C-alpha cells in the first residue's frame, strides 16, 4: 500500500510577516511592488519569502481585480490540422511569446464541430480569459457574434467579410496571390491552373480572387480545382483533378505550401517533371516549402509576426488603447526557388 504524503500547508503573508518582523501591510506592498518600503525592510521580506516558501495567491488577486491574466487562442480547424499546419504553430508561438512577456497565460481552444463552438462560447462567457485571439474564422462564424456580445477584447488573424469593425491582423492575400501568379506567367507558362483551398474563409477566397485578377481574360474556371482544406492530401487530389481536365497544363498555383507539396507528389506519379513540364508555386513559405523536391517558389506569410501582432492588439485593448479601424496588415514578399 502506497502512503500518500500529507499536503504541505501553503505559506501565507502572515508567515512572511512573522519571519521578517514586519506588518502584513508592509509585506503586501513588497509583494505588489508598491512604494513606501525601506530597503532594509524589503530585503528582510524577500529573505523571509524565500525561507517560508511563500507564493502569491494570484487566483485571489485576480478575483479582486476581475482579471484572469489569461488570453484564449481559438483555432477553427480540424484537430489534425491544428497539429500539422506549420502556420498555426507559428501564429501560436508568436502570440505566446508576446503574452508570456506580459505575464499572461495562453489557453488553446480548438473548434472542429458545433459542439466545440458551443463549448468554447460558454468558456469565453465564463470570465476565464481576459481576451481572445481567433484564427481561421469562417464567413458567418459564430465566434464573431460571441465576441461582439461579450464585448471581449479580441483580435482575429484574418478578416472574414462579416467581421465589421472588430480588430484584426492579417495579410493582403489577394494582392499576394496576384503577384506570384504574375511571376509564374512571366516564366512563359500558357495554361495555368489553381488548386483553390479553404474557400469558406477569407484567405482561400482572396487567393482565388488574386489568381483570377492576374490571368484576366485568360482565366478559365475549368482550370480551378476546389478542395476543402490546406492539406497535402487535398493538394494531391486537386492536382489529379486538374491533370484529368487539362493534360496540357504547364503551370499551377497552389493555395498553400502543403497543397503544393501534395500536387508535386501527384505530378511525380503522373510522370511530369517540375519545373520542366509544369511550374508550381505555393503560398506561406512554411516548412513545407523546403521539404519538397524541388524547393517551392512561394509567398512568405509571417506567421510568427501575425501571432505577435494579434497578441499585442489584445493587450492594447486591455490597456484601453484604440486599435486601427482598418486592421493591421503585414508584408508578404515572394520567395523564388526552383519549383518554377
XYZ file of C-alpha atoms in Angstrom:
340
model
C 0.000 0.000 0.000
C 1.383 3.395 -1.026
C 1.272 6.127 1.591
C 0.290 9.496 0.173
C 2.332 12.242 1.836
C 0.367 14.934 3.637
C -0.036 18.074 1.602
C 2.240 20.835 2.833
C 0.414 23.846 4.269
C 0.669 26.845 1.974
C 2.706 29.714 3.416
C 0.765 32.959 3.917
C 1.542 36.663 4.132
C 1.185 36.273 7.918
C 4.020 33.700 7.942
C 6.239 36.079 5.954
C 5.414 38.982 8.264
C 6.284 36.971 11.387
C 9.572 35.765 9.887
C 10.585 39.266 8.710
C 9.351 41.067 11.847
C 7.139 43.498 9.927
C 3.421 44.088 9.426
C 1.320 42.210 6.884
C 0.621 45.503 5.133
C 4.347 46.031 4.552
C 4.651 42.510 3.130
C 1.683 43.180 0.845
C 3.335 46.335 -0.529
C 6.507 44.408 -1.359
C 4.578 41.535 -2.986
C 2.601 44.011 -5.105
C 5.748 46.007 -5.933
C 4.386 49.177 -4.312
C 6.490 52.079 -2.990
C 6.983 53.352 0.576
C 9.000 50.374 1.858
C 12.540 50.877 3.173
C 15.388 48.988 1.531
C 16.107 47.224 4.839
C 12.510 46.037 5.221
C 12.321 44.962 1.568
C 15.485 42.872 1.942
C 14.169 41.218 5.102
C 10.822 40.438 3.468
C 12.416 38.962 0.339
C 14.593 36.722 2.525
C 11.524 35.659 4.537
C 9.562 34.869 1.364
C 12.409 32.617 0.247
C 12.670 30.906 3.642
C 8.982 30.128 4.218
C 8.294 29.338 0.529
C 5.573 31.923 0.075
C 3.908 32.083 -3.372
C 1.382 34.891 -4.040
C -2.179 33.658 -4.477
C -2.805 35.015 -7.972
C -6.255 33.442 -8.111
C -7.401 35.529 -5.164
C -5.741 38.652 -6.537
C -7.315 38.143 -9.941
C -10.713 37.674 -8.315
C -10.380 41.083 -6.691
C -9.066 42.677 -9.912
C -11.666 40.826 -12.036
C -8.839 39.657 -14.304
C -7.782 36.108 -15.174
C -4.331 37.008 -16.621
C -5.163 34.624 -19.477
C -5.925 35.081 -23.171
C -7.715 32.484 -25.284
C -6.220 31.233 -28.558
C -9.119 29.859 -30.619
C -8.410 27.901 -33.805
C -11.323 26.973 -36.079
C -9.766 23.965 -37.830
C -9.946 20.162 -37.723
C -7.935 18.795 -34.822
C -5.457 17.089 -37.151
C -4.745 20.335 -38.999
C -4.098 22.146 -35.714
C -1.126 19.825 -35.195
C 0.061 19.552 -38.811
C -0.233 23.115 -40.117
C 3.081 24.971 -39.562
C 1.351 28.335 -39.972
C -0.911 27.702 -37.000
C 2.141 26.669 -34.983
C 3.966 29.846 -35.986
C 0.993 32.060 -35.111
C 0.639 30.297 -31.762
C 4.336 30.745 -30.902
C 4.260 34.419 -31.852
C 1.214 35.067 -29.693
C 2.592 33.092 -26.761
C 5.922 34.955 -26.870
C 4.211 38.336 -26.508
C 1.705 37.143 -23.889
C 4.416 35.464 -21.800
C 6.433 38.688 -21.804
C 3.352 40.461 -20.419
C 2.887 37.710 -17.782
C -0.282 36.325 -19.396
C -1.117 32.664 -19.867
C -2.413 31.453 -23.233
C -5.280 28.969 -23.342
C -5.580 26.996 -26.602
C -9.098 26.082 -27.762
C -9.795 24.108 -30.962
C -13.156 24.228 -32.754
C -13.992 21.341 -35.085
C -17.778 20.965 -34.613
C -20.902 22.777 -33.471
C -20.467 21.116 -30.086
C -16.971 22.637 -29.876
C -18.396 26.039 -30.818
C -20.973 25.862 -28.030
C -18.368 24.684 -25.517
C -15.885 27.440 -26.387
C -18.639 30.084 -26.345
C -19.580 29.017 -22.802
C -15.935 29.103 -21.759
C -15.359 32.602 -23.125
C -18.569 33.759 -21.410
C -17.399 32.431 -18.044
C -14.727 35.043 -17.370
C -11.866 32.536 -17.652
C -9.968 34.739 -20.128
C -9.472 38.500 -20.412
C -9.328 38.470 -24.211
C -9.130 36.178 -27.204
C -7.184 35.611 -30.425
C -9.195 33.846 -33.137
C -7.530 32.055 -36.063
C -9.203 30.739 -39.243
C -12.640 32.239 -38.638
C -15.146 31.440 -41.396
C -17.771 33.561 -43.093
C -20.656 33.958 -40.614
C -18.531 32.333 -37.914
C -20.469 32.107 -34.609
C -17.362 33.232 -32.721
C -17.701 36.683 -34.297
C -21.124 37.133 -32.722
C -19.907 35.704 -29.379
C -17.076 38.245 -29.210
C -19.429 41.091 -30.117
C -21.985 40.052 -27.498
C -19.391 39.763 -24.723
C -17.525 42.933 -25.785
C -14.412 40.818 -25.220
C -11.026 42.290 -26.211
C -10.208 40.309 -29.349
C -8.008 40.096 -32.415
C -8.818 37.995 -35.456
C -5.998 36.599 -37.564
C -7.575 37.106 -40.967
C -10.558 39.189 -41.990
C -13.873 37.379 -42.622
C -16.180 39.583 -44.712
C -18.726 39.942 -41.900
C -16.179 40.921 -39.259
C -17.376 44.525 -39.445
C -15.220 46.713 -37.180
C -13.695 44.110 -34.873
C -9.870 44.307 -34.652
C -7.844 42.056 -36.951
C -4.329 41.386 -38.174
C -3.577 39.742 -41.478
C -2.006 39.948 -44.920
C -3.245 41.044 -48.327
C -3.983 37.565 -49.675
C -5.499 38.845 -52.917
C -2.570 41.059 -53.882
C -0.017 38.396 -52.868
C -1.772 35.718 -54.941
C -1.926 38.051 -57.940
C 1.783 38.868 -57.717
C 3.009 35.287 -57.511
C 0.663 34.213 -60.336
C 2.039 37.044 -62.489
C 5.571 35.909 -61.659
C 4.632 32.385 -62.767
C 3.204 33.782 -66.007
C 6.487 35.585 -66.651
C 8.250 32.217 -66.916
C 6.336 31.630 -70.174
C 3.567 29.342 -68.883
C 0.458 29.330 -71.064
C -2.066 27.016 -69.361
C -2.063 27.843 -65.655
C -4.424 26.240 -63.180
C -5.054 26.665 -59.471
C -5.727 24.313 -56.599
C -8.035 26.571 -54.553
C -8.463 25.537 -50.913
C -10.429 26.741 -47.892
C -12.859 28.879 -49.885
C -15.118 29.231 -46.827
C -12.673 31.694 -45.240
C -11.207 34.975 -46.398
C -7.698 33.681 -47.122
C -8.850 30.983 -49.553
C -11.419 33.172 -51.316
C -8.977 36.082 -51.630
C -6.213 33.887 -53.075
C -8.599 32.629 -55.758
C -9.603 36.241 -56.471
C -5.949 37.256 -56.840
C -5.288 34.366 -59.211
C -8.297 35.454 -61.279
C -7.063 39.073 -61.311
C -3.646 38.027 -62.609
C -4.964 35.942 -65.513
C -7.593 38.456 -66.596
C -9.140 37.371 -69.889
C -7.027 34.189 -69.832
C -8.816 32.916 -66.715
C -10.537 29.565 -67.286
C -12.803 28.397 -64.413
C -12.319 24.820 -65.604
C -8.680 25.114 -64.527
C -9.585 25.677 -60.876
C -9.743 22.589 -58.675
C -11.589 23.397 -55.455
C -10.600 21.419 -52.345
C -11.773 21.777 -48.720
C -8.564 22.314 -46.734
C -4.956 23.496 -46.881
C -3.651 19.929 -46.709
C -1.180 17.683 -48.511
C -3.836 15.119 -49.372
C -6.203 17.738 -50.790
C -3.324 19.100 -52.880
C -2.660 15.690 -54.420
C -6.369 15.177 -55.124
C -6.708 18.636 -56.677
C -3.670 18.113 -58.901
C -5.018 14.815 -60.213
C -8.322 16.542 -60.997
C -6.540 19.310 -62.936
C -4.478 16.840 -64.972
C -7.629 14.923 -65.867
C -9.298 18.107 -67.113
C -6.296 19.651 -68.858
C -3.420 17.302 -69.763
C -1.535 20.229 -71.380
C -1.364 22.191 -68.126
C 2.056 23.829 -67.707
C 1.640 25.917 -64.532
C -0.084 25.598 -61.148
C -0.696 27.992 -58.269
C -1.425 26.011 -55.113
C -3.262 27.882 -52.350
C -0.736 26.797 -49.703
C 2.651 25.090 -49.491
C 1.069 21.932 -48.053
C -1.304 21.860 -51.034
C 1.648 22.422 -53.395
C 3.579 19.556 -51.787
C 0.652 17.222 -52.439
C 0.468 18.494 -56.021
C 4.143 17.653 -56.540
C 3.507 14.072 -55.427
C 0.650 13.736 -57.933
C 2.838 15.178 -60.692
C 5.632 12.694 -59.920
C 3.124 9.849 -60.044
C 1.935 11.126 -63.439
C 5.497 11.261 -64.778
C 5.563 15.066 -65.055
C 8.770 16.925 -64.251
C 8.855 20.124 -62.167
C 9.702 22.741 -63.305
C 10.425 21.240 -66.736
C 6.883 20.217 -67.684
C 4.918 22.168 -65.090
C 5.893 25.125 -62.915
C 4.428 25.053 -59.403
C 4.138 27.878 -56.861
C 2.689 27.810 -53.364
C 1.763 30.185 -50.573
C 3.055 30.541 -46.972
C 6.832 29.891 -47.123
C 6.251 27.337 -44.390
C 8.448 24.355 -43.550
C 6.706 22.501 -46.408
C 8.462 24.775 -48.913
C 11.903 23.363 -48.092
C 10.767 19.758 -47.584
C 9.774 19.361 -51.223
C 11.936 18.489 -54.222
C 12.385 20.878 -55.879
C 12.038 23.570 -53.211
C 8.927 25.701 -53.612
C 8.617 29.187 -55.012
C 6.079 30.769 -52.702
C 4.716 33.787 -50.841
C 6.202 34.388 -47.399
C 3.477 34.586 -44.772
C 4.867 35.980 -41.462
C 3.063 33.523 -39.182
C 5.070 34.359 -36.050
C 4.591 38.073 -36.700
C 0.837 37.641 -37.152
C 0.547 35.886 -33.793
C 2.697 38.505 -32.088
C 0.692 41.369 -33.613
C -2.600 39.736 -32.593
C -1.402 39.364 -29.004
C -0.195 42.994 -28.908
C -3.608 44.045 -30.239
C -5.441 42.239 -27.422
C -3.073 43.555 -24.749
C -3.511 47.072 -26.143
C -7.275 46.784 -25.748
C -6.830 45.576 -22.174
C -4.803 48.748 -21.525
C -7.642 50.805 -23.000
C -5.826 51.722 -26.216
C -7.662 52.260 -29.511
C -6.843 49.879 -32.382
C -6.619 50.677 -36.119
C -10.094 50.620 -37.651
C -8.777 49.106 -40.881
C -6.738 46.374 -39.211
C -3.019 45.625 -39.268
C -1.541 44.168 -42.475
C 1.947 42.627 -42.619
C 4.197 42.378 -45.673
C 4.347 39.180 -47.784
C 7.404 39.079 -50.071
C 7.721 36.482 -52.831
C 10.419 33.863 -52.237
C 11.520 32.438 -55.593
C 13.054 28.952 -55.632
C 13.363 26.033 -58.077
C 9.783 24.765 -58.494
C 9.019 27.311 -61.222
